[in-house]
Amino acid sequence: MALREHRIDTGRLTVNVREAGQGRPAVFMHGITANAAIWDPVLDQLASAFRVVSMDQRGHGLTDKPPTGYTAEELSDDVLSLVETLDAGPALLVGHSLGARNALVAATRRPELVAAVVAIDFTPYIEPEVFDALSTRVRGGDRLFGSPAEITAYLSERYPRLPLDAIERRARHGYRAVDGGYRPLADPDAMAQTADGLRADLAPAVRQVRCPTLLIRGADSTLVSPAAFERTLRLRPDFAHIVVAGADHYVPEEQPDAVCAAIRTFAKDGPQ
């Protein structure tokens, strides 16, 4: 895959993207504290069928990190402005966790720019105690690391089910050298605001989505419980859905082949 990383000024902010392929546009959004590079194995497989663009979302990676603007609406408008700037609409929006939430909301705000949505391991009805645990993990990652090896050890403990290549990718693309060591590229104030924003009620937006939508859940997800997933399917029984065996919350990194197969099937049978 000939992957090109570059920054794009959308008029809202300057967004860092990783891009490959040509044809039907597909834009990929990561979860909280992650970055565009987590999608590389997925982009590698899908670049032959799509123009694939993964983005560092606001506050993450090498994208701008303004002091405010971390609501669902603001983050969703960021991806819509990217689609518009790329002249790539309507696009398939693929999001994991935070990115899934943003993709669903984006589909309600500018439906003419969104051909379809793949929402991976995020739904309405996530329990408050799950968000409490997530906020604790997010805040725990804001620290100084003495070496790349220390980063890798920390990530391996935090994400015990991620394959080694995914751990190394996060370590390589998610940190910057500073005096005394390394710090996350994800801005801590932005992460706190983003984590708080994840608690907002997503059900009204999900009710409004009119484009073809695929929900994906990891069978062993610690974020989306079976009850939360089933309740979402009762809300939108028309949504396509699959559960990926052998995956926790981080489905695109744990099971990229399964995610790619699901996207190909969905795109073939659904949106054109």
PDB file of C-alpha atoms in Angstrom:
ATOM      1  CA  MET A   1       0.000   0.000   0.000  1.00  0.00           C
ATOM      2  CA  ALA A   2       1.341   3.418  -0.990  1.00  0.00           C
ATOM      3  CA  LEU A   3       0.222   5.338   2.074  1.00  0.00           C
ATOM      4  CA  ARG A   4       0.548   9.125   2.089  1.00  0.00           C
ATOM      5  CA  GLU A   5       0.435  11.073   5.360  1.00  0.00           C
ATOM      6  CA  HIS A   6      -0.297  14.783   5.102  1.00  0.00           C
ATOM      7  CA  ARG A   7      -2.179  17.625   6.785  1.00  0.00           C
ATOM      8  CA  ILE A   8      -5.264  19.313   5.356  1.00  0.00           C
ATOM      9  CA  ASP A   9      -6.694  22.704   6.319  1.00  0.00           C
ATOM     10  CA  THR A  10     -10.476  22.271   6.231  1.00  0.00           C
ATOM     11  CA  GLY A  11     -11.278  25.781   7.360  1.00  0.00           C
ATOM     12  CA  ARG A  12     -12.337  24.439  10.764  1.00  0.00           C
ATOM     13  CA  LEU A  13      -8.932  23.066  11.722  1.00  0.00           C
ATOM     14  CA  THR A  14      -5.870  21.409  10.206  1.00  0.00           C
ATOM     15  CA  VAL A  15      -6.372  17.654  10.129  1.00  0.00           C
ATOM     16  CA  ASN A  16      -3.645  15.030   9.824  1.00  0.00           C
ATOM     17  CA  VAL A  17      -4.659  12.160   7.525  1.00  0.00           C
ATOM     18  CA  ARG A  18      -3.257   8.911   6.172  1.00  0.00           C
ATOM     19  CA  GLU A  19      -4.523   8.237   2.668  1.00  0.00           C
ATOM     20  CA  ALA A  20      -4.279   5.575  -0.023  1.00  0.00           C
ATOM     21  CA  GLY A  21      -6.214   4.070  -2.922  1.00  0.00           C
ATOM     22  CA  GLN A  22      -8.772   5.581  -5.215  1.00  0.00           C
ATOM     23  CA  GLY A  23     -12.429   5.197  -6.015  1.00  0.00           C
ATOM     24  CA  ARG A  24     -15.301   5.276  -3.568  1.00  0.00           C
ATOM     25  CA  PRO A  25     -14.312   7.354  -0.514  1.00  0.00           C
ATOM     26  CA  ALA A  26     -14.151   5.797   2.955  1.00  0.00           C
ATOM     27  CA  VAL A  27     -13.123   7.888   5.968  1.00  0.00           C
ATOM     28  CA  PHE A  28     -11.923   6.179   9.157  1.00  0.00           C
ATOM     29  CA  MET A  29     -12.097   7.599  12.687  1.00  0.00           C
ATOM     30  CA  HIS A  30     -10.271   6.141  15.702  1.00  0.00           C
ATOM     31  CA  GLY A  31     -11.261   5.885  19.359  1.00  0.00           C
ATOM     32  CA  ILE A  32     -10.331   8.167  22.234  1.00  0.00           C
ATOM     33  CA  THR A  33      -6.551   8.641  22.849  1.00  0.00           C
ATOM     34  CA  ALA A  34      -5.708   6.727  19.619  1.00  0.00           C
ATOM     35  CA  ASN A  35      -4.708   8.069  16.198  1.00  0.00           C
ATOM     36  CA  ALA A  36      -5.129   7.520  12.478  1.00  0.00           C
ATOM     37  CA  ALA A  37      -2.363   4.905  12.270  1.00  0.00           C
ATOM     38  CA  ILE A  38      -4.370   2.267  14.150  1.00  0.00           C
ATOM     39  CA  TRP A  39      -6.297   1.734  10.909  1.00  0.00           C
ATOM     40  CA  ASP A  40      -3.211   0.921   8.782  1.00  0.00           C
ATOM     41  CA  PRO A  41      -3.899  -2.855   8.476  1.00  0.00           C
ATOM     42  CA  VAL A  42      -7.485  -2.094   7.462  1.00  0.00           C
ATOM     43  CA  LEU A  43      -6.440   0.586   4.977  1.00  0.00           C
ATOM     44  CA  ASP A  44      -3.915  -1.835   3.506  1.00  0.00           C
ATOM     45  CA  GLN A  45      -6.652  -4.338   2.682  1.00  0.00           C
ATOM     46  CA  LEU A  46      -9.296  -1.880   1.509  1.00  0.00           C
ATOM     47  CA  ALA A  47      -7.163   0.523  -0.557  1.00  0.00           C
ATOM     48  CA  SER A  48      -7.753  -1.631  -3.641  1.00  0.00           C
ATOM     49  CA  ALA A  49     -11.507  -1.012  -3.406  1.00  0.00           C
ATOM     50  CA  PHE A  50     -11.805   2.458  -1.854  1.00  0.00           C
ATOM     51  CA  ARG A  51     -10.096   5.777  -1.510  1.00  0.00           C
ATOM     52  CA  VAL A  52      -9.286   5.238   2.173  1.00  0.00           C
ATOM     53  CA  VAL A  53      -8.596   8.211   4.435  1.00  0.00           C
ATOM     54  CA  SER A  54      -7.954   7.829   8.163  1.00  0.00           C
ATOM     55  CA  MET A  55      -7.867  10.969  10.274  1.00  0.00           C
ATOM     56  CA  ASP A  56      -6.398  12.079  13.574  1.00  0.00           C
ATOM     57  CA  GLN A  57      -9.445  13.548  15.254  1.00  0.00           C
ATOM     58  CA  ARG A  58      -9.413  16.919  17.015  1.00  0.00           C
ATOM     59  CA  GLY A  59      -7.103  16.835  20.043  1.00  0.00           C
ATOM     60  CA  HIS A  60      -5.366  13.642  18.857  1.00  0.00           C
ATOM     61  CA  GLY A  61      -2.223  12.796  16.934  1.00  0.00           C
ATOM     62  CA  LEU A  62      -0.933  15.555  14.672  1.00  0.00           C
ATOM     63  CA  THR A  63      -4.280  17.280  14.173  1.00  0.00           C
ATOM     64  CA  ASP A  64      -4.920  20.664  15.782  1.00  0.00           C
ATOM     65  CA  LYS A  65      -5.725  20.685  19.491  1.00  0.00           C
ATOM     66  CA  PRO A  66      -7.870  23.757  20.221  1.00  0.00           C
ATOM     67  CA  PRO A  67      -8.928  24.386  23.835  1.00  0.00           C
ATOM     68  CA  THR A  68     -12.620  23.708  23.105  1.00  0.00           C
ATOM     69  CA  GLY A  69     -14.846  21.936  20.597  1.00  0.00           C
ATOM     70  CA  TYR A  70     -14.996  18.345  21.886  1.00  0.00           C
ATOM     71  CA  THR A  71     -18.732  17.708  21.751  1.00  0.00           C
ATOM     72  CA  ALA A  72     -20.246  15.110  19.444  1.00  0.00           C
ATOM     73  CA  GLU A  73     -21.507  17.858  17.174  1.00  0.00           C
ATOM     74  CA  GLU A  74     -18.139  19.622  16.883  1.00  0.00           C
ATOM     75  CA  LEU A  75     -16.183  16.423  16.284  1.00  0.00           C
ATOM     76  CA  SER A  76     -18.743  15.239  13.742  1.00  0.00           C
ATOM     77  CA  ASP A  77     -18.574  18.545  11.895  1.00  0.00           C
ATOM     78  CA  ASP A  78     -14.790  18.057  11.716  1.00  0.00           C
ATOM     79  CA  VAL A  79     -15.146  14.877   9.672  1.00  0.00           C
ATOM     80  CA  LEU A  80     -17.863  16.427   7.518  1.00  0.00           C
ATOM     81  CA  SER A  81     -15.612  19.388   6.754  1.00  0.00           C
ATOM     82  CA  LEU A  82     -12.841  16.946   5.818  1.00  0.00           C
ATOM     83  CA  VAL A  83     -15.150  15.069   3.433  1.00  0.00           C
ATOM     84  CA  GLU A  84     -16.184  18.372   1.884  1.00  0.00           C
ATOM     85  CA  THR A  85     -12.589  19.642   1.582  1.00  0.00           C
ATOM     86  CA  LEU A  86     -11.487  16.394  -0.049  1.00  0.00           C
ATOM     87  CA  ASP A  87     -14.430  16.714  -2.448  1.00  0.00           C
ATOM     88  CA  ALA A  88     -15.066  13.112  -1.488  1.00  0.00           C
ATOM     89  CA  GLY A  89     -18.727  13.008  -0.585  1.00  0.00           C
ATOM     90  CA  PRO A  90     -20.864  11.191  -0.071  1.00  0.00           C
ATOM     91  CA  ALA A  91     -18.424   9.002   1.862  1.00  0.00           C
ATOM     92  CA  LEU A  92     -18.616   5.798   3.811  1.00  0.00           C
ATOM     93  CA  LEU A  93     -17.807   6.735   7.414  1.00  0.00           C
ATOM     94  CA  VAL A  94     -16.143   4.023   9.486  1.00  0.00           C
ATOM     95  CA  GLY A  95     -15.626   4.741  13.167  1.00  0.00           C
ATOM     96  CA  HIS A  96     -14.399   2.863  16.195  1.00  0.00           C
ATOM     97  CA  SER A  97     -15.673   3.826  19.668  1.00  0.00           C
ATOM     98  CA  LEU A  98     -15.461   7.656  19.783  1.00  0.00           C
ATOM     99  CA  GLY A  99     -15.208   7.558  15.987  1.00  0.00           C
ATOM    100  CA  ALA A 100     -18.351   5.415  15.758  1.00  0.00           C
ATOM    101  CA  ARG A 101     -20.275   7.942  17.826  1.00  0.00           C
ATOM    102  CA  ASN A 102     -19.029  10.760  15.601  1.00  0.00           C
ATOM    103  CA  ALA A 103     -19.895   8.889  12.397  1.00  0.00           C
ATOM    104  CA  LEU A 104     -23.472   8.310  13.549  1.00  0.00           C
ATOM    105  CA  VAL A 105     -23.937  11.941  14.550  1.00  0.00           C
ATOM    106  CA  ALA A 106     -22.347  13.159  11.303  1.00  0.00           C
ATOM    107  CA  ALA A 107     -24.901  11.167   9.323  1.00  0.00           C
ATOM    108  CA  THR A 108     -27.691  13.215  10.915  1.00  0.00           C
ATOM    109  CA  ARG A 109     -26.029  16.617  10.459  1.00  0.00           C
ATOM    110  CA  ARG A 110     -25.082  16.513   6.755  1.00  0.00           C
ATOM    111  CA  PRO A 111     -26.754  13.406   5.299  1.00  0.00           C
ATOM    112  CA  GLU A 112     -25.857  14.451   1.764  1.00  0.00           C
ATOM    113  CA  LEU A 113     -22.167  13.914   2.629  1.00  0.00           C
ATOM    114  CA  VAL A 114     -22.610  10.447   4.195  1.00  0.00           C
ATOM    115  CA  ALA A 115     -23.303   7.411   2.018  1.00  0.00           C
ATOM    116  CA  ALA A 116     -23.282   4.911   4.880  1.00  0.00           C
ATOM    117  CA  VAL A 117     -21.913   4.306   8.370  1.00  0.00           C
ATOM    118  CA  VAL A 118     -19.988   1.448   9.962  1.00  0.00           C
ATOM    119  CA  ALA A 119     -20.063   1.966  13.739  1.00  0.00           C
ATOM    120  CA  ILE A 120     -17.697  -0.304  15.647  1.00  0.00           C
ATOM    121  CA  ASP A 121     -18.205  -0.991  19.356  1.00  0.00           C
ATOM    122  CA  PHE A 122     -20.090   2.080  20.450  1.00  0.00           C
ATOM    123  CA  THR A 123     -23.843   2.412  20.907  1.00  0.00           C
ATOM    124  CA  PRO A 124     -26.374   4.257  23.024  1.00  0.00           C
ATOM    125  CA  TYR A 125     -27.135   2.753  26.440  1.00  0.00           C
ATOM    126  CA  ILE A 126     -23.536   2.195  27.577  1.00  0.00           C
ATOM    127  CA  GLU A 127     -23.693   1.953  31.356  1.00  0.00           C
ATOM    128  CA  PRO A 128     -22.434   4.889  33.517  1.00  0.00           C
ATOM    129  CA  GLU A 129     -19.951   2.689  35.380  1.00  0.00           C
ATOM    130  CA  VAL A 130     -18.379   1.728  32.047  1.00  0.00           C
ATOM    131  CA  PHE A 131     -17.816   5.399  31.252  1.00  0.00           C
ATOM    132  CA  ASP A 132     -16.387   5.892  34.745  1.00  0.00           C
ATOM    133  CA  ALA A 133     -13.796   3.181  34.104  1.00  0.00           C
ATOM    134  CA  LEU A 134     -13.013   4.626  30.662  1.00  0.00           C
ATOM    135  CA  SER A 135     -12.409   8.100  32.099  1.00  0.00           C
ATOM    136  CA  THR A 136     -10.013   6.637  34.659  1.00  0.00           C
ATOM    137  CA  ARG A 137      -8.028   4.834  31.942  1.00  0.00           C
ATOM    138  CA  VAL A 138      -7.917   7.941  29.754  1.00  0.00           C
ATOM    139  CA  ARG A 139      -6.555  10.100  32.556  1.00  0.00           C
ATOM    140  CA  GLY A 140      -4.053   7.418  33.548  1.00  0.00           C
ATOM    141  CA  GLY A 141      -2.359   7.591  30.160  1.00  0.00           C
ATOM    142  CA  ASP A 142      -1.282  11.211  30.601  1.00  0.00           C
ATOM    143  CA  ARG A 143       2.209  10.689  31.977  1.00  0.00           C
ATOM    144  CA  LEU A 144       5.883  11.012  31.149  1.00  0.00           C
ATOM    145  CA  PHE A 145       7.560   7.888  29.782  1.00  0.00           C
ATOM    146  CA  GLY A 146      11.284   7.415  30.033  1.00  0.00           C
ATOM    147  CA  SER A 147      11.799   5.403  26.854  1.00  0.00           C
ATOM    148  CA  PRO A 148       9.996   3.770  23.916  1.00  0.00           C
ATOM    149  CA  ALA A 149      10.362   0.439  25.719  1.00  0.00           C
ATOM    150  CA  GLU A 150       8.510   1.882  28.704  1.00  0.00           C
ATOM    151  CA  ILE A 151       5.717   3.045  26.398  1.00  0.00           C
ATOM    152  CA  THR A 152       5.441  -0.414  24.851  1.00  0.00           C
ATOM    153  CA  ALA A 153       5.335  -2.068  28.268  1.00  0.00           C
ATOM    154  CA  TYR A 154       2.607   0.320  29.432  1.00  0.00           C
ATOM    155  CA  LEU A 155       0.500  -0.230  26.301  1.00  0.00           C
ATOM    156  CA  SER A 156       0.906  -4.005  26.538  1.00  0.00           C
ATOM    157  CA  GLU A 157      -0.469  -3.913  30.066  1.00  0.00           C
ATOM    158  CA  ARG A 158      -3.273  -1.502  29.204  1.00  0.00           C
ATOM    159  CA  TYR A 159      -4.329  -3.408  26.063  1.00  0.00           C
ATOM    160  CA  PRO A 160      -3.527  -7.051  26.845  1.00  0.00           C
ATOM    161  CA  ARG A 161      -5.421  -8.445  23.846  1.00  0.00           C
ATOM    162  CA  LEU A 162      -3.850  -6.246  21.187  1.00  0.00           C
ATOM    163  CA  PRO A 163      -1.356  -8.022  18.902  1.00  0.00           C
ATOM    164  CA  LEU A 164       2.241  -6.869  19.135  1.00  0.00           C
ATOM    165  CA  ASP A 165       2.148  -5.021  15.812  1.00  0.00           C
ATOM    166  CA  ALA A 166      -0.826  -2.961  17.048  1.00  0.00           C
ATOM    167  CA  ILE A 167       0.998  -2.132  20.287  1.00  0.00           C
ATOM    168  CA  GLU A 168       4.087  -1.072  18.363  1.00  0.00           C
ATOM    169  CA  ARG A 169       1.979   1.038  15.999  1.00  0.00           C
ATOM    170  CA  ARG A 170       0.375   2.892  18.902  1.00  0.00           C
ATOM    171  CA  ALA A 171       3.774   3.420  20.516  1.00  0.00           C
ATOM    172  CA  ARG A 172       5.350   4.696  17.309  1.00  0.00           C
ATOM    173  CA  HIS A 173       2.589   7.081  16.249  1.00  0.00           C
ATOM    174  CA  GLY A 174       1.027   8.153  19.530  1.00  0.00           C
ATOM    175  CA  TYR A 175       3.890   9.841  21.423  1.00  0.00           C
ATOM    176  CA  ARG A 176       6.312  12.735  21.061  1.00  0.00           C
ATOM    177  CA  ALA A 177       9.782  13.322  22.466  1.00  0.00           C
ATOM    178  CA  VAL A 178       9.945  15.986  25.199  1.00  0.00           C
ATOM    179  CA  ASP A 179      12.529  17.015  27.783  1.00  0.00           C
ATOM    180  CA  GLY A 180      13.071  14.002  29.996  1.00  0.00           C
ATOM    181  CA  GLY A 181      11.289  11.424  27.860  1.00  0.00           C
ATOM    182  CA  TYR A 182       8.064  10.993  25.897  1.00  0.00           C
ATOM    183  CA  ARG A 183       4.479  12.154  26.293  1.00  0.00           C
ATOM    184  CA  PRO A 184       1.248  11.213  24.486  1.00  0.00           C
ATOM    185  CA  LEU A 185       0.329  13.250  21.430  1.00  0.00           C
ATOM    186  CA  ALA A 186      -3.278  13.184  22.627  1.00  0.00           C
ATOM    187  CA  ASP A 187      -3.837  16.409  24.561  1.00  0.00           C
ATOM    188  CA  PRO A 188      -4.879  15.703  28.185  1.00  0.00           C
ATOM    189  CA  ASP A 189      -7.414  18.547  28.434  1.00  0.00           C
ATOM    190  CA  ALA A 190      -8.924  17.518  25.120  1.00  0.00           C
ATOM    191  CA  MET A 191      -9.132  13.899  26.268  1.00  0.00           C
ATOM    192  CA  ALA A 192     -10.916  14.891  29.484  1.00  0.00           C
ATOM    193  CA  GLN A 193     -13.470  16.936  27.543  1.00  0.00           C
ATOM    194  CA  THR A 194     -13.885  14.179  24.969  1.00  0.00           C
ATOM    195  CA  ALA A 195     -14.425  11.506  27.625  1.00  0.00           C
ATOM    196  CA  ASP A 196     -17.062  13.656  29.315  1.00  0.00           C
ATOM    197  CA  GLY A 197     -18.761  14.216  25.962  1.00  0.00           C
ATOM    198  CA  LEU A 198     -19.084  10.477  25.361  1.00  0.00           C
ATOM    199  CA  ARG A 199     -21.732  10.359  28.089  1.00  0.00           C
ATOM    200  CA  ALA A 200     -24.177  12.494  26.089  1.00  0.00           C
ATOM    201  CA  ASP A 201     -27.353  10.700  25.021  1.00  0.00           C
ATOM    202  CA  LEU A 202     -26.743   9.189  21.581  1.00  0.00           C
ATOM    203  CA  ALA A 203     -30.195   7.658  21.142  1.00  0.00           C
ATOM    204  CA  PRO A 204     -31.810  10.732  19.522  1.00  0.00           C
ATOM    205  CA  ALA A 205     -29.130  10.822  16.819  1.00  0.00           C
ATOM    206  CA  VAL A 206     -29.379   7.076  16.199  1.00  0.00           C
ATOM    207  CA  ARG A 207     -33.139   7.449  15.712  1.00  0.00           C
ATOM    208  CA  GLN A 208     -32.482  10.073  13.023  1.00  0.00           C
ATOM    209  CA  VAL A 209     -29.910   8.171  10.938  1.00  0.00           C
ATOM    210  CA  ARG A 210     -31.329   7.480   7.489  1.00  0.00           C
ATOM    211  CA  CYS A 211     -28.348   6.051   5.609  1.00  0.00           C
ATOM    212  CA  PRO A 212     -27.433   2.333   5.554  1.00  0.00           C
ATOM    213  CA  THR A 213     -25.695   1.494   8.824  1.00  0.00           C
ATOM    214  CA  LEU A 214     -23.706  -1.478  10.084  1.00  0.00           C
ATOM    215  CA  LEU A 215     -23.086  -1.985  13.794  1.00  0.00           C
ATOM    216  CA  ILE A 216     -20.126  -4.149  14.826  1.00  0.00           C
ATOM    217  CA  ARG A 217     -19.518  -5.370  18.372  1.00  0.00           C
ATOM    218  CA  GLY A 218     -16.618  -7.352  19.774  1.00  0.00           C
ATOM    219  CA  ALA A 219     -18.008 -10.512  21.340  1.00  0.00           C
ATOM    220  CA  ASP A 220     -15.962  -9.908  24.491  1.00  0.00           C
ATOM    221  CA  SER A 221     -16.317  -6.107  24.534  1.00  0.00           C
ATOM    222  CA  THR A 222     -15.840  -4.458  27.904  1.00  0.00           C
ATOM    223  CA  LEU A 223     -17.421  -1.226  26.620  1.00  0.00           C
ATOM    224  CA  VAL A 224     -20.573  -2.370  24.815  1.00  0.00           C
ATOM    225  CA  SER A 225     -22.399  -4.956  26.892  1.00  0.00           C
ATOM    226  CA  PRO A 226     -24.714  -7.501  25.245  1.00  0.00           C
ATOM    227  CA  ALA A 227     -27.640  -5.694  26.882  1.00  0.00           C
ATOM    228  CA  ALA A 228     -26.592  -2.305  25.472  1.00  0.00           C
ATOM    229  CA  PHE A 229     -26.140  -3.813  22.004  1.00  0.00           C
ATOM    230  CA  GLU A 230     -29.502  -5.605  22.055  1.00  0.00           C
ATOM    231  CA  ARG A 231     -31.258  -2.460  23.239  1.00  0.00           C
ATOM    232  CA  THR A 232     -29.724  -0.551  20.331  1.00  0.00           C
ATOM    233  CA  LEU A 233     -30.934  -3.176  17.868  1.00  0.00           C
ATOM    234  CA  ARG A 234     -34.431  -2.834  19.284  1.00  0.00           C
ATOM    235  CA  LEU A 235     -34.156   0.911  18.705  1.00  0.00           C
ATOM    236  CA  ARG A 236     -33.022   0.367  15.088  1.00  0.00           C
ATOM    237  CA  PRO A 237     -33.926  -3.148  13.925  1.00  0.00           C
ATOM    238  CA  ASP A 238     -33.191  -2.051  10.356  1.00  0.00           C
ATOM    239  CA  PHE A 239     -29.475  -1.625  11.061  1.00  0.00           C
ATOM    240  CA  ALA A 240     -27.229  -4.423   9.849  1.00  0.00           C
ATOM    241  CA  HIS A 241     -25.159  -5.877  12.672  1.00  0.00           C
ATOM    242  CA  ILE A 242     -22.491  -8.457  13.414  1.00  0.00           C
ATOM    243  CA  VAL A 243     -20.623  -9.655  16.489  1.00  0.00           C
ATOM    244  CA  VAL A 244     -16.940 -10.479  15.950  1.00  0.00           C
ATOM    245  CA  ALA A 245     -15.722 -13.521  17.846  1.00  0.00           C
ATOM    246  CA  GLY A 246     -12.385 -13.310  19.586  1.00  0.00           C
ATOM    247  CA  ALA A 247     -12.469  -9.528  19.930  1.00  0.00           C
ATOM    248  CA  ASP A 248     -12.735  -7.232  22.923  1.00  0.00           C
ATOM    249  CA  HIS A 249     -13.466  -3.520  22.422  1.00  0.00           C
ATOM    250  CA  TYR A 250     -10.563  -2.847  20.036  1.00  0.00           C
ATOM    251  CA  VAL A 251     -12.037  -4.807  17.142  1.00  0.00           C
ATOM    252  CA  PRO A 252     -10.202  -3.086  14.244  1.00  0.00           C
ATOM    253  CA  GLU A 253      -6.816  -3.785  15.831  1.00  0.00           C
ATOM    254  CA  GLU A 254      -7.596  -7.230  17.224  1.00  0.00           C
ATOM    255  CA  GLN A 255      -9.476  -8.566  14.191  1.00  0.00           C
ATOM    256  CA  PRO A 256      -8.707  -6.377  11.148  1.00  0.00           C
ATOM    257  CA  ASP A 257      -9.458  -9.190   8.696  1.00  0.00           C
ATOM    258  CA  ALA A 258     -12.964  -9.610  10.110  1.00  0.00           C
ATOM    259  CA  VAL A 259     -13.588  -5.854   9.992  1.00  0.00           C
ATOM    260  CA  CYS A 260     -12.432  -5.662   6.364  1.00  0.00           C
ATOM    261  CA  ALA A 261     -14.619  -8.604   5.381  1.00  0.00           C
ATOM    262  CA  ALA A 262     -17.625  -7.003   7.070  1.00  0.00           C
ATOM    263  CA  ILE A 263     -17.033  -3.669   5.334  1.00  0.00           C
ATOM    264  CA  ARG A 264     -16.643  -5.318   1.925  1.00  0.00           C
ATOM    265  CA  THR A 265     -19.846  -7.311   2.342  1.00  0.00           C
ATOM    266  CA  PHE A 266     -21.768  -4.309   3.651  1.00  0.00           C
ATOM    267  CA  ALA A 267     -20.552  -2.056   0.838  1.00  0.00           C
ATOM    268  CA  LYS A 268     -21.341  -4.700  -1.779  1.00  0.00           C
ATOM    269  CA  ASP A 269     -24.826  -5.513  -0.508  1.00  0.00           C
ATOM    270  CA  GLY A 270     -25.764  -2.050   0.723  1.00  0.00           C
ATOM    271  CA  PRO A 271     -24.583   1.422  -0.310  1.00  0.00           C
ATOM    272  CA  GLN A 272     -23.281   1.943  -3.820  1.00  0.00           C
TER     273      GLN A 272
END
